[in-house]
Amino acid sequence: MKWWLYNEQDEPNRSDFPALQVVIFTLIVVIICVVIRALTWPGDKHVDSTFFSQSIAVPATICLALGFFCMTAISSNRHYDECRLEIAKKRKNELKIYANHNVIIAGWAALTPMDELALSMLKLEGEFPLAPKTPLKIPRQEDFEFTANEQLFYRLLTPLIEKLKSSNYPSFETALWVRGGDASCTEDLRRAFERLGLESDRIEYLLTCPGYSLLNDWIDKAHGYVLNRLLVIVDMHDEEGDPKAMENATALLLTSHYRKTEGEKPVYLYRPITSITDVEITLPVYLQVKPVSAPKTLWYTGLSKVEKYPLMQGFDEAKLVANRLELETSFGDKSAGYRWLALALAADAVKYAQGDQLIAASDSNRLDIIPLSSRLTDPFTESLFVDYAQPWHWSGLMGVFIAFALVFGPTAFTDAAAKSDESGGMALFFLITPIVVFLGLGIALTRYISKKASEHMGGY
């Protein structure tokens, strides 16, 4: 689904039926008709029901039919505006529900040159790391029995052993990316699993460091079946040379079937918006349908000036995001794994009761934003129901009064002999036909207006 909304729609004219005006107009017409009929009434004839039908009933019926004809025209304009507004609301509701789709980060681990990096980044210990003071290389452990990757996998996954061994996640699949690695790294990971007493149903090696669009794919799959996925990102450098980016490794256990344990709270990972090429257009849409209300911290990496300033300006205008943390400022030059490290650090922030978090990352001028929260939020969809009389209601009423005028009008102006000769079947025909015709025309008009409104909204 694309992140776009319709422009603000005109509010329909929802003024009530002008009953008072119609009544006044009808009374004026009736009074005029009564005066005219009184002046033309034969002097030698008693006032009877004919006088009242000719001067009151027939004129009043015709006036009401004209009133409902006018209301048919007026309600046509309203129905057009209501249809457009309903389509716009429906689109916004669908996008809110779409944005509220999520998976849960059941467990995570990060390996960096610094211990308790998230605490430092959150200023909870008063030690905010700043490049180039931040150590850039993860210390290696000398062990000739295991490969370097196997040792690193073992260290990274050790904090997740209890979680991965629990009955809550009896089986899981793994996705792996290693900088400068290849498919043979899966064997190192499999041996690390064996040392830890773990077993993965399937290990998929990713040729390139994935973006957050991978999470969209997993969120979509999570709606069809139970999803337990372990994502392992290893962003290390060659032994030789002086790296300009901080080495890091991240493991994230994502699930759609979370089972809360004592003292533990979930971290909801809401559907990210990915591959944004126009921040100024897409960001306002995100701010309207965002799944989290007031994120406290924005973690961002890889953003160009063209992306950064509209992003910050949008958050400032919406009065969102109190703190901003640029990873390059703390860790050195942008690195492919930073976006996943930021996700683990933001999950730590949620865990440490720092409130909702946002992560923004960009690669090749394609911005991604992902929100995290400790609570399942309500999408707050707008009601589409509006109770109003549509054109076919008014045209149906117009048909009823036209039918009465056709049936009772001629009889009011003919003599008794003619009345007795009048066919009951013909009267029934004149009574039913206008109702059916005008009701059918009203239904056709209503459907036509609905179709035109849909076409003008882009065929939604």
Short mmCIF file of C-alpha atoms in Angstrom, two decimals, residues 406-407 419-434:
data_model
loop_
_atom_site.label_atom_id
_atom_site.label_comp_id
_atom_site.label_asym_id
_atom_site.label_seq_id
_atom_site.Cartn_x
_atom_site.Cartn_y
_atom_site.Cartn_z
CA LEU A 406 -52.75 12.76 -10.61
CA VAL A 407 -55.34 10.61 -8.84
CA LYS A 419 -66.33 10.35 -11.20
CA SER A 420 -68.53 7.27 -11.20
CA ASP A 421 -67.46 6.42 -14.73
CA GLU A 422 -63.79 6.59 -13.84
CA SER A 423 -62.09 3.23 -13.84
CA GLY A 424 -60.63 1.98 -10.54
CA GLY A 425 -57.85 0.28 -12.49
CA MET A 426 -56.85 3.54 -14.15
CA ALA A 427 -56.73 5.26 -10.76
CA LEU A 428 -54.49 2.50 -9.46
CA PHE A 429 -52.24 2.92 -12.51
CA PHE A 430 -51.89 6.67 -11.91
CA LEU A 431 -51.18 5.99 -8.24
CA ILE A 432 -48.41 3.38 -8.71
CA THR A 433 -46.72 4.50 -11.93
CA PRO A 434 -45.36 7.91 -10.74
#
